[in-house]
Amino acid sequence: MSSTRTPESLVGQEYEVEVGPVAHGGHCVARTAEGRVLFVRHALPGERVVARVTEGDSDSRFLRADAVTVLDASKDRVEAPCPFAGPGRCGGCDWQHAKPGAQRRLKADVLTEQLSRLAGLTPEDVNWDGTVEPAPGDKVPAGEVPAWRTRVQYAVDEDGRAGLRRHRSHEVEPIDRCLIAAEGVSELGIEKRQWPQIAGIEAVAATGSGDRQVVLTPRPGGRLPIVELDRPVSVLRVAEGKGRNATRTIHRVHGRPFVRERADGRTWRVGAGGFWQVHPRAAELLVDAVMRGLTPRKGETALDLYCGVGLFAGALADRLGERGAVLGIESAKQAVEDARHNLADFDRVRIEHGKVDQVLPRTGITEADIVVLDPPRAGAGRDTVRTIASLT
């Protein structure tokens, strides 16, 4: 008779390791004396630490771990300013234990590695000097963090306390304040209140308007509490879906069902749960970078794929003039409605609803001067990239 060996869990096992280079995902790479690969959080390159395994067993290709003791500290290390940061705590911030300048260097190293591994390119190939600059207003002294996050998703524990998820966990770390939350979010006072029968809270503080919004997700069968916050706010509720493939629907309780954002000299309506850049200056900076890279000219035609509420489509239409044309494609129904509303004053902009890989081939488009591709994390997919490459 044959028997199947059960892999031995290594969670809790500790290794003394030399920390190697940074990798995508908020960790650094290290190896045990036996050559086993560790992805270590809360460490910095060049440090010597004691790493405690948080995920993995004897058959795993690699292990995940937290640096629980720093034996040899990097000169870039600082004490994390947030009391909820650290091993086993809130998973929202990856690098609070690093000086701001070191954080930017780590991000530059990650981008350089990704360019090389995924695209076979060097920074010189893409005309990048290899540095990451802070957004305007984000340069702060070591030991401080900028309050920039305009959208915060809180989880609520069984006792009704608002908090944030621990790293790669459904467990909730209750907090009394998030240091990186924008002032418009912090001033709502969400962490100071109890949230019985609520599973999650998304708080939104729009950029360029005074709009504030909370989207509440009740627990199964839960009832909505009376919402009284420290500032005027719109309240929306996520409806309880039925079945495995139920779509997420959001209903207005009171106030506007959208927030108004500002970027590129325009106001943008973003419906409840819709995507908008989290950093208050990100939309403006991205539009500027994309337009400088594309140098659109009057009369050209453009595609904006995964167009969301129409940010890049609008920026393109404004620069292509009356003889130019823009087609946007977006799969989220609410975002399509918002994009059509936001761009209603452009006669030669069309927004199509559906998945890019299905809609783009059906359009019959065989040529375009400009393509803006902004897919979700899963990427655009081989078929979509092939279709784009075939355009002349």
JSON list of N, CA and C in Angstrom, two decimals, residues 165-235:
[
{"chain": "A", "resi": 165, "resn": "ARG", "atom": "N", "xyz": [-7.46, 45.25, 7.51]},
{"chain": "A", "resi": 165, "resn": "ARG", "atom": "CA", "xyz": [-7.07, 43.84, 7.46]},
{"chain": "A", "resi": 165, "resn": "ARG", "atom": "C", "xyz": [-5.58, 43.67, 7.75]},
{"chain": "A", "resi": 166, "resn": "ARG", "atom": "N", "xyz": [-5.25, 42.59, 8.44]},
{"chain": "A", "resi": 166, "resn": "ARG", "atom": "CA", "xyz": [-3.86, 42.22, 8.58]},
{"chain": "A", "resi": 166, "resn": "ARG", "atom": "C", "xyz": [-3.36, 41.64, 7.27]},
{"chain": "A", "resi": 167, "resn": "HIS", "atom": "N", "xyz": [-2.06, 41.62, 7.09]},
{"chain": "A", "resi": 167, "resn": "HIS", "atom": "CA", "xyz": [-1.48, 41.21, 5.81]},
{"chain": "A", "resi": 167, "resn": "HIS", "atom": "C", "xyz": [-1.89, 39.79, 5.44]},
{"chain": "A", "resi": 168, "resn": "ARG", "atom": "N", "xyz": [-2.45, 39.61, 4.22]},
{"chain": "A", "resi": 168, "resn": "ARG", "atom": "CA", "xyz": [-2.87, 38.31, 3.71]},
{"chain": "A", "resi": 168, "resn": "ARG", "atom": "C", "xyz": [-3.75, 37.56, 4.70]},
{"chain": "A", "resi": 169, "resn": "SER", "atom": "N", "xyz": [-4.69, 38.30, 5.28]},
{"chain": "A", "resi": 169, "resn": "SER", "atom": "CA", "xyz": [-5.54, 37.72, 6.33]},
{"chain": "A", "resi": 169, "resn": "SER", "atom": "C", "xyz": [-6.92, 38.37, 6.29]},
{"chain": "A", "resi": 170, "resn": "HIS", "atom": "N", "xyz": [-7.91, 37.64, 6.79]},
{"chain": "A", "resi": 170, "resn": "HIS", "atom": "CA", "xyz": [-9.24, 38.23, 6.96]},
{"chain": "A", "resi": 170, "resn": "HIS", "atom": "C", "xyz": [-9.39, 38.81, 8.36]},
{"chain": "A", "resi": 171, "resn": "GLU", "atom": "N", "xyz": [-8.40, 38.64, 9.21]},
{"chain": "A", "resi": 171, "resn": "GLU", "atom": "CA", "xyz": [-8.47, 39.17, 10.57]},
{"chain": "A", "resi": 171, "resn": "GLU", "atom": "C", "xyz": [-8.39, 40.70, 10.54]},
{"chain": "A", "resi": 172, "resn": "VAL", "atom": "N", "xyz": [-9.09, 41.32, 11.47]},
{"chain": "A", "resi": 172, "resn": "VAL", "atom": "CA", "xyz": [-9.18, 42.78, 11.51]},
{"chain": "A", "resi": 172, "resn": "VAL", "atom": "C", "xyz": [-8.28, 43.33, 12.60]},
{"chain": "A", "resi": 173, "resn": "GLU", "atom": "N", "xyz": [-7.50, 44.34, 12.25]},
{"chain": "A", "resi": 173, "resn": "GLU", "atom": "CA", "xyz": [-6.70, 45.09, 13.22]},
{"chain": "A", "resi": 173, "resn": "GLU", "atom": "C", "xyz": [-7.46, 46.37, 13.56]},
{"chain": "A", "resi": 174, "resn": "PRO", "atom": "N", "xyz": [-8.16, 46.42, 14.71]},
{"chain": "A", "resi": 174, "resn": "PRO", "atom": "CA", "xyz": [-8.89, 47.65, 15.05]},
{"chain": "A", "resi": 174, "resn": "PRO", "atom": "C", "xyz": [-7.92, 48.82, 15.20]},
{"chain": "A", "resi": 175, "resn": "ILE", "atom": "N", "xyz": [-8.31, 49.99, 14.72]},
{"chain": "A", "resi": 175, "resn": "ILE", "atom": "CA", "xyz": [-7.46, 51.17, 14.79]},
{"chain": "A", "resi": 175, "resn": "ILE", "atom": "C", "xyz": [-8.29, 52.34, 15.30]},
{"chain": "A", "resi": 176, "resn": "ASP", "atom": "N", "xyz": [-7.59, 53.36, 15.81]},
{"chain": "A", "resi": 176, "resn": "ASP", "atom": "CA", "xyz": [-8.31, 54.58, 16.19]},
{"chain": "A", "resi": 176, "resn": "ASP", "atom": "C", "xyz": [-8.02, 55.72, 15.22]},
{"chain": "A", "resi": 177, "resn": "ARG", "atom": "N", "xyz": [-7.04, 55.47, 14.29]},
{"chain": "A", "resi": 177, "resn": "ARG", "atom": "CA", "xyz": [-6.74, 56.47, 13.26]},
{"chain": "A", "resi": 177, "resn": "ARG", "atom": "C", "xyz": [-5.80, 55.85, 12.25]},
{"chain": "A", "resi": 178, "resn": "CYS", "atom": "N", "xyz": [-6.00, 56.17, 10.96]},
{"chain": "A", "resi": 178, "resn": "CYS", "atom": "CA", "xyz": [-5.08, 55.75, 9.92]},
{"chain": "A", "resi": 178, "resn": "CYS", "atom": "C", "xyz": [-4.25, 56.96, 9.51]},
{"chain": "A", "resi": 179, "resn": "LEU", "atom": "N", "xyz": [-2.93, 56.88, 9.70]},
{"chain": "A", "resi": 179, "resn": "LEU", "atom": "CA", "xyz": [-2.07, 58.04, 9.46]},
{"chain": "A", "resi": 179, "resn": "LEU", "atom": "C", "xyz": [-2.03, 58.45, 7.99]},
{"chain": "A", "resi": 180, "resn": "ILE", "atom": "N", "xyz": [-2.23, 57.50, 7.06]},
{"chain": "A", "resi": 180, "resn": "ILE", "atom": "CA", "xyz": [-2.14, 57.87, 5.65]},
{"chain": "A", "resi": 180, "resn": "ILE", "atom": "C", "xyz": [-3.49, 58.28, 5.07]},
{"chain": "A", "resi": 181, "resn": "ALA", "atom": "N", "xyz": [-4.56, 58.22, 5.86]},
{"chain": "A", "resi": 181, "resn": "ALA", "atom": "CA", "xyz": [-5.87, 58.65, 5.37]},
{"chain": "A", "resi": 181, "resn": "ALA", "atom": "C", "xyz": [-5.88, 60.16, 5.18]},
{"chain": "A", "resi": 182, "resn": "ALA", "atom": "N", "xyz": [-6.46, 60.62, 4.08]},
{"chain": "A", "resi": 182, "resn": "ALA", "atom": "CA", "xyz": [-6.59, 62.05, 3.82]},
{"chain": "A", "resi": 182, "resn": "ALA", "atom": "C", "xyz": [-7.45, 62.70, 4.90]},
{"chain": "A", "resi": 183, "resn": "GLU", "atom": "N", "xyz": [-7.25, 63.98, 5.07]},
{"chain": "A", "resi": 183, "resn": "GLU", "atom": "CA", "xyz": [-7.99, 64.71, 6.11]},
{"chain": "A", "resi": 183, "resn": "GLU", "atom": "C", "xyz": [-9.51, 64.53, 5.94]},
{"chain": "A", "resi": 184, "resn": "GLY", "atom": "N", "xyz": [-9.97, 64.53, 4.68]},
{"chain": "A", "resi": 184, "resn": "GLY", "atom": "CA", "xyz": [-11.40, 64.39, 4.43]},
{"chain": "A", "resi": 184, "resn": "GLY", "atom": "C", "xyz": [-11.97, 63.07, 4.88]},
{"chain": "A", "resi": 185, "resn": "VAL", "atom": "N", "xyz": [-11.12, 62.03, 4.96]},
{"chain": "A", "resi": 185, "resn": "VAL", "atom": "CA", "xyz": [-11.55, 60.73, 5.49]},
{"chain": "A", "resi": 185, "resn": "VAL", "atom": "C", "xyz": [-11.43, 60.72, 7.01]},
{"chain": "A", "resi": 186, "resn": "SER", "atom": "N", "xyz": [-10.30, 61.18, 7.53]},
{"chain": "A", "resi": 186, "resn": "SER", "atom": "CA", "xyz": [-10.07, 61.16, 8.98]},
{"chain": "A", "resi": 186, "resn": "SER", "atom": "C", "xyz": [-11.13, 61.95, 9.74]},
{"chain": "A", "resi": 187, "resn": "GLU", "atom": "N", "xyz": [-11.54, 63.08, 9.15]},
{"chain": "A", "resi": 187, "resn": "GLU", "atom": "CA", "xyz": [-12.46, 63.96, 9.87]},
{"chain": "A", "resi": 187, "resn": "GLU", "atom": "C", "xyz": [-13.88, 63.37, 9.98]},
{"chain": "A", "resi": 188, "resn": "LEU", "atom": "N", "xyz": [-14.16, 62.28, 9.29]},
{"chain": "A", "resi": 188, "resn": "LEU", "atom": "CA", "xyz": [-15.47, 61.64, 9.43]},
{"chain": "A", "resi": 188, "resn": "LEU", "atom": "C", "xyz": [-15.62, 60.95, 10.78]},
{"chain": "A", "resi": 189, "resn": "GLY", "atom": "N", "xyz": [-14.50, 60.51, 11.37]},
{"chain": "A", "resi": 189, "resn": "GLY", "atom": "CA", "xyz": [-14.57, 59.88, 12.69]},
{"chain": "A", "resi": 189, "resn": "GLY", "atom": "C", "xyz": [-15.08, 58.45, 12.67]},
{"chain": "A", "resi": 190, "resn": "ILE", "atom": "N", "xyz": [-14.85, 57.74, 11.60]},
{"chain": "A", "resi": 190, "resn": "ILE", "atom": "CA", "xyz": [-15.36, 56.37, 11.47]},
{"chain": "A", "resi": 190, "resn": "ILE", "atom": "C", "xyz": [-14.79, 55.45, 12.55]},
{"chain": "A", "resi": 191, "resn": "GLU", "atom": "N", "xyz": [-13.50, 55.60, 12.87]},
{"chain": "A", "resi": 191, "resn": "GLU", "atom": "CA", "xyz": [-12.88, 54.69, 13.84]},
{"chain": "A", "resi": 191, "resn": "GLU", "atom": "C", "xyz": [-13.38, 54.91, 15.26]},
{"chain": "A", "resi": 192, "resn": "LYS", "atom": "N", "xyz": [-14.02, 56.03, 15.53]},
{"chain": "A", "resi": 192, "resn": "LYS", "atom": "CA", "xyz": [-14.47, 56.34, 16.90]},
{"chain": "A", "resi": 192, "resn": "LYS", "atom": "C", "xyz": [-15.83, 55.74, 17.21]},
{"chain": "A", "resi": 193, "resn": "ARG", "atom": "N", "xyz": [-16.51, 55.17, 16.21]},
{"chain": "A", "resi": 193, "resn": "ARG", "atom": "CA", "xyz": [-17.87, 54.69, 16.39]},
{"chain": "A", "resi": 193, "resn": "ARG", "atom": "C", "xyz": [-17.97, 53.18, 16.32]},
{"chain": "A", "resi": 194, "resn": "GLN", "atom": "N", "xyz": [-19.05, 52.65, 16.87]},
{"chain": "A", "resi": 194, "resn": "GLN", "atom": "CA", "xyz": [-19.36, 51.24, 16.76]},
{"chain": "A", "resi": 194, "resn": "GLN", "atom": "C", "xyz": [-20.20, 51.01, 15.51]},
{"chain": "A", "resi": 195, "resn": "TRP", "atom": "N", "xyz": [-19.98, 49.87, 14.86]},
{"chain": "A", "resi": 195, "resn": "TRP", "atom": "CA", "xyz": [-20.69, 49.54, 13.62]},
{"chain": "A", "resi": 195, "resn": "TRP", "atom": "C", "xyz": [-21.31, 48.15, 13.72]},
{"chain": "A", "resi": 196, "resn": "PRO", "atom": "N", "xyz": [-22.32, 48.01, 14.57]},
{"chain": "A", "resi": 196, "resn": "PRO", "atom": "CA", "xyz": [-22.96, 46.70, 14.72]},
{"chain": "A", "resi": 196, "resn": "PRO", "atom": "C", "xyz": [-23.62, 46.26, 13.41]},
{"chain": "A", "resi": 197, "resn": "GLN", "atom": "N", "xyz": [-23.49, 44.96, 13.10]},
{"chain": "A", "resi": 197, "resn": "GLN", "atom": "CA", "xyz": [-24.11, 44.33, 11.93]},
{"chain": "A", "resi": 197, "resn": "GLN", "atom": "C", "xyz": [-23.50, 44.80, 10.60]},
{"chain": "A", "resi": 198, "resn": "ILE", "atom": "N", "xyz": [-22.37, 45.50, 10.66]},
{"chain": "A", "resi": 198, "resn": "ILE", "atom": "CA", "xyz": [-21.71, 45.96, 9.44]},
{"chain": "A", "resi": 198, "resn": "ILE", "atom": "C", "xyz": [-20.41, 45.16, 9.24]},
{"chain": "A", "resi": 199, "resn": "ALA", "atom": "N", "xyz": [-20.15, 44.73, 8.00]},
{"chain": "A", "resi": 199, "resn": "ALA", "atom": "CA", "xyz": [-18.95, 43.97, 7.69]},
{"chain": "A", "resi": 199, "resn": "ALA", "atom": "C", "xyz": [-17.83, 44.84, 7.15]},
{"chain": "A", "resi": 200, "resn": "GLY", "atom": "N", "xyz": [-18.20, 45.91, 6.41]},
{"chain": "A", "resi": 200, "resn": "GLY", "atom": "CA", "xyz": [-17.18, 46.75, 5.82]},
{"chain": "A", "resi": 200, "resn": "GLY", "atom": "C", "xyz": [-17.68, 48.16, 5.55]},
{"chain": "A", "resi": 201, "resn": "ILE", "atom": "N", "xyz": [-16.76, 49.11, 5.52]},
{"chain": "A", "resi": 201, "resn": "ILE", "atom": "CA", "xyz": [-17.07, 50.52, 5.28]},
{"chain": "A", "resi": 201, "resn": "ILE", "atom": "C", "xyz": [-16.04, 51.07, 4.31]},
{"chain": "A", "resi": 202, "resn": "GLU", "atom": "N", "xyz": [-16.50, 51.64, 3.21]},
{"chain": "A", "resi": 202, "resn": "GLU", "atom": "CA", "xyz": [-15.59, 52.36, 2.32]},
{"chain": "A", "resi": 202, "resn": "GLU", "atom": "C", "xyz": [-15.85, 53.85, 2.49]},
{"chain": "A", "resi": 203, "resn": "ALA", "atom": "N", "xyz": [-14.82, 54.60, 2.83]},
{"chain": "A", "resi": 203, "resn": "ALA", "atom": "CA", "xyz": [-14.94, 56.04, 3.01]},
{"chain": "A", "resi": 203, "resn": "ALA", "atom": "C", "xyz": [-14.24, 56.75, 1.88]},
{"chain": "A", "resi": 204, "resn": "VAL", "atom": "N", "xyz": [-14.91, 57.76, 1.31]},
{"chain": "A", "resi": 204, "resn": "VAL", "atom": "CA", "xyz": [-14.38, 58.49, 0.16]},
{"chain": "A", "resi": 204, "resn": "VAL", "atom": "C", "xyz": [-14.40, 59.98, 0.45]},
{"chain": "A", "resi": 205, "resn": "ALA", "atom": "N", "xyz": [-13.28, 60.64, 0.21]},
{"chain": "A", "resi": 205, "resn": "ALA", "atom": "CA", "xyz": [-13.20, 62.10, 0.30]},
{"chain": "A", "resi": 205, "resn": "ALA", "atom": "C", "xyz": [-12.72, 62.61, -1.05]},
{"chain": "A", "resi": 206, "resn": "ALA", "atom": "N", "xyz": [-13.61, 63.20, -1.82]},
{"chain": "A", "resi": 206, "resn": "ALA", "atom": "CA", "xyz": [-13.30, 63.60, -3.19]},
{"chain": "A", "resi": 206, "resn": "ALA", "atom": "C", "xyz": [-12.23, 64.69, -3.22]},
{"chain": "A", "resi": 207, "resn": "THR", "atom": "N", "xyz": [-11.49, 64.72, -4.32]},
{"chain": "A", "resi": 207, "resn": "THR", "atom": "CA", "xyz": [-10.49, 65.75, -4.55]},
{"chain": "A", "resi": 207, "resn": "THR", "atom": "C", "xyz": [-11.10, 66.86, -5.39]},
{"chain": "A", "resi": 208, "resn": "GLY", "atom": "N", "xyz": [-10.99, 68.09, -4.94]},
{"chain": "A", "resi": 208, "resn": "GLY", "atom": "CA", "xyz": [-11.50, 69.21, -5.71]},
{"chain": "A", "resi": 208, "resn": "GLY", "atom": "C", "xyz": [-12.95, 69.56, -5.44]},
{"chain": "A", "resi": 209, "resn": "SER", "atom": "N", "xyz": [-13.58, 68.81, -4.52]},
{"chain": "A", "resi": 209, "resn": "SER", "atom": "CA", "xyz": [-14.94, 69.15, -4.09]},
{"chain": "A", "resi": 209, "resn": "SER", "atom": "C", "xyz": [-15.05, 68.74, -2.62]},
{"chain": "A", "resi": 210, "resn": "GLY", "atom": "N", "xyz": [-16.11, 69.17, -1.98]},
{"chain": "A", "resi": 210, "resn": "GLY", "atom": "CA", "xyz": [-16.31, 68.82, -0.58]},
{"chain": "A", "resi": 210, "resn": "GLY", "atom": "C", "xyz": [-17.08, 67.53, -0.41]},
{"chain": "A", "resi": 211, "resn": "ASP", "atom": "N", "xyz": [-17.25, 66.75, -1.48]},
{"chain": "A", "resi": 211, "resn": "ASP", "atom": "CA", "xyz": [-18.07, 65.53, -1.39]},
{"chain": "A", "resi": 211, "resn": "ASP", "atom": "C", "xyz": [-17.41, 64.49, -0.49]},
{"chain": "A", "resi": 212, "resn": "ARG", "atom": "N", "xyz": [-18.22, 63.94, 0.40]},
{"chain": "A", "resi": 212, "resn": "ARG", "atom": "CA", "xyz": [-17.81, 62.86, 1.29]},
{"chain": "A", "resi": 212, "resn": "ARG", "atom": "C", "xyz": [-18.84, 61.75, 1.17]},
{"chain": "A", "resi": 213, "resn": "GLN", "atom": "N", "xyz": [-18.37, 60.51, 1.21]},
{"chain": "A", "resi": 213, "resn": "GLN", "atom": "CA", "xyz": [-19.28, 59.39, 0.99]},
{"chain": "A", "resi": 213, "resn": "GLN", "atom": "C", "xyz": [-18.83, 58.18, 1.80]},
{"chain": "A", "resi": 214, "resn": "VAL", "atom": "N", "xyz": [-19.78, 57.45, 2.36]},
{"chain": "A", "resi": 214, "resn": "VAL", "atom": "CA", "xyz": [-19.48, 56.15, 2.95]},
{"chain": "A", "resi": 214, "resn": "VAL", "atom": "C", "xyz": [-20.38, 55.11, 2.30]},
{"chain": "A", "resi": 215, "resn": "VAL", "atom": "N", "xyz": [-19.78, 53.97, 1.98]},
{"chain": "A", "resi": 215, "resn": "VAL", "atom": "CA", "xyz": [-20.51, 52.85, 1.40]},
{"chain": "A", "resi": 215, "resn": "VAL", "atom": "C", "xyz": [-20.44, 51.72, 2.42]},
{"chain": "A", "resi": 216, "resn": "LEU", "atom": "N", "xyz": [-21.60, 51.30, 2.92]},
{"chain": "A", "resi": 216, "resn": "LEU", "atom": "CA", "xyz": [-21.66, 50.30, 3.99]},
{"chain": "A", "resi": 216, "resn": "LEU", "atom": "C", "xyz": [-22.05, 48.94, 3.45]},
{"chain": "A", "resi": 217, "resn": "THR", "atom": "N", "xyz": [-21.33, 47.92, 3.89]},
{"chain": "A", "resi": 217, "resn": "THR", "atom": "CA", "xyz": [-21.67, 46.54, 3.54]},
{"chain": "A", "resi": 217, "resn": "THR", "atom": "C", "xyz": [-22.15, 45.84, 4.81]},
{"chain": "A", "resi": 218, "resn": "PRO", "atom": "N", "xyz": [-23.46, 45.57, 4.93]},
{"chain": "A", "resi": 218, "resn": "PRO", "atom": "CA", "xyz": [-23.95, 44.88, 6.13]},
{"chain": "A", "resi": 218, "resn": "PRO", "atom": "C", "xyz": [-23.52, 43.41, 6.14]},
{"chain": "A", "resi": 219, "resn": "ARG", "atom": "N", "xyz": [-23.48, 42.83, 7.33]},
{"chain": "A", "resi": 219, "resn": "ARG", "atom": "CA", "xyz": [-23.29, 41.39, 7.43]},
{"chain": "A", "resi": 219, "resn": "ARG", "atom": "C", "xyz": [-24.54, 40.70, 6.89]},
{"chain": "A", "resi": 220, "resn": "PRO", "atom": "N", "xyz": [-24.45, 39.44, 6.48]},
{"chain": "A", "resi": 220, "resn": "PRO", "atom": "CA", "xyz": [-25.63, 38.73, 5.97]},
{"chain": "A", "resi": 220, "resn": "PRO", "atom": "C", "xyz": [-26.80, 38.85, 6.94]},
{"chain": "A", "resi": 221, "resn": "GLY", "atom": "N", "xyz": [-27.90, 39.39, 6.46]},
{"chain": "A", "resi": 221, "resn": "GLY", "atom": "CA", "xyz": [-29.08, 39.58, 7.30]},
{"chain": "A", "resi": 221, "resn": "GLY", "atom": "C", "xyz": [-29.00, 40.78, 8.22]},
{"chain": "A", "resi": 222, "resn": "GLY", "atom": "N", "xyz": [-27.89, 41.52, 8.17]},
{"chain": "A", "resi": 222, "resn": "GLY", "atom": "CA", "xyz": [-27.71, 42.65, 9.07]},
{"chain": "A", "resi": 222, "resn": "GLY", "atom": "C", "xyz": [-28.50, 43.87, 8.64]},
{"chain": "A", "resi": 223, "resn": "ARG", "atom": "N", "xyz": [-28.82, 44.71, 9.60]},
{"chain": "A", "resi": 223, "resn": "ARG", "atom": "CA", "xyz": [-29.56, 45.94, 9.33]},
{"chain": "A", "resi": 223, "resn": "ARG", "atom": "C", "xyz": [-28.61, 47.13, 9.41]},
{"chain": "A", "resi": 224, "resn": "LEU", "atom": "N", "xyz": [-28.96, 48.16, 8.66]},
{"chain": "A", "resi": 224, "resn": "LEU", "atom": "CA", "xyz": [-28.13, 49.36, 8.62]},
{"chain": "A", "resi": 224, "resn": "LEU", "atom": "C", "xyz": [-28.33, 50.19, 9.88]},
{"chain": "A", "resi": 225, "resn": "PRO", "atom": "N", "xyz": [-27.26, 50.60, 10.55]},
{"chain": "A", "resi": 225, "resn": "PRO", "atom": "CA", "xyz": [-27.43, 51.47, 11.71]},
{"chain": "A", "resi": 225, "resn": "PRO", "atom": "C", "xyz": [-27.74, 52.90, 11.27]},
{"chain": "A", "resi": 226, "resn": "ILE", "atom": "N", "xyz": [-28.17, 53.72, 12.21]},
{"chain": "A", "resi": 226, "resn": "ILE", "atom": "CA", "xyz": [-28.30, 55.15, 11.93]},
{"chain": "A", "resi": 226, "resn": "ILE", "atom": "C", "xyz": [-26.88, 55.72, 11.85]},
{"chain": "A", "resi": 227, "resn": "VAL", "atom": "N", "xyz": [-26.58, 56.37, 10.74]},
{"chain": "A", "resi": 227, "resn": "VAL", "atom": "CA", "xyz": [-25.21, 56.85, 10.50]},
{"chain": "A", "resi": 227, "resn": "VAL", "atom": "C", "xyz": [-25.12, 58.32, 10.85]},
{"chain": "A", "resi": 228, "resn": "GLU", "atom": "N", "xyz": [-24.38, 58.62, 11.91]},
{"chain": "A", "resi": 228, "resn": "GLU", "atom": "CA", "xyz": [-24.14, 60.00, 12.33]},
{"chain": "A", "resi": 228, "resn": "GLU", "atom": "C", "xyz": [-22.63, 60.19, 12.45]},
{"chain": "A", "resi": 229, "resn": "LEU", "atom": "N", "xyz": [-22.05, 60.89, 11.49]},
{"chain": "A", "resi": 229, "resn": "LEU", "atom": "CA", "xyz": [-20.61, 61.11, 11.48]},
{"chain": "A", "resi": 229, "resn": "LEU", "atom": "C", "xyz": [-20.30, 62.58, 11.77]},
{"chain": "A", "resi": 230, "resn": "ASP", "atom": "N", "xyz": [-19.00, 62.89, 11.84]},
{"chain": "A", "resi": 230, "resn": "ASP", "atom": "CA", "xyz": [-18.58, 64.23, 12.27]},
{"chain": "A", "resi": 230, "resn": "ASP", "atom": "C", "xyz": [-18.68, 65.27, 11.16]},
{"chain": "A", "resi": 231, "resn": "ARG", "atom": "N", "xyz": [-18.94, 64.87, 9.93]},
{"chain": "A", "resi": 231, "resn": "ARG", "atom": "CA", "xyz": [-19.08, 65.79, 8.81]},
{"chain": "A", "resi": 231, "resn": "ARG", "atom": "C", "xyz": [-20.25, 65.33, 7.94]},
{"chain": "A", "resi": 232, "resn": "PRO", "atom": "N", "xyz": [-20.86, 66.26, 7.18]},
{"chain": "A", "resi": 232, "resn": "PRO", "atom": "CA", "xyz": [-21.93, 65.85, 6.25]},
{"chain": "A", "resi": 232, "resn": "PRO", "atom": "C", "xyz": [-21.40, 64.83, 5.25]},
{"chain": "A", "resi": 233, "resn": "VAL", "atom": "N", "xyz": [-22.18, 63.80, 5.00]},
{"chain": "A", "resi": 233, "resn": "VAL", "atom": "CA", "xyz": [-21.71, 62.70, 4.18]},
{"chain": "A", "resi": 233, "resn": "VAL", "atom": "C", "xyz": [-22.88, 61.99, 3.51]},
{"chain": "A", "resi": 234, "resn": "SER", "atom": "N", "xyz": [-22.68, 61.54, 2.27]},
{"chain": "A", "resi": 234, "resn": "SER", "atom": "CA", "xyz": [-23.66, 60.70, 1.61]},
{"chain": "A", "resi": 234, "resn": "SER", "atom": "C", "xyz": [-23.47, 59.26, 2.09]},
{"chain": "A", "resi": 235, "resn": "VAL", "atom": "N", "xyz": [-24.56, 58.54, 2.21]},
{"chain": "A", "resi": 235, "resn": "VAL", "atom": "CA", "xyz": [-24.50, 57.15, 2.69]},
{"chain": "A", "resi": 235, "resn": "VAL", "atom": "C", "xyz": [-25.11, 56.23, 1.64]}
]
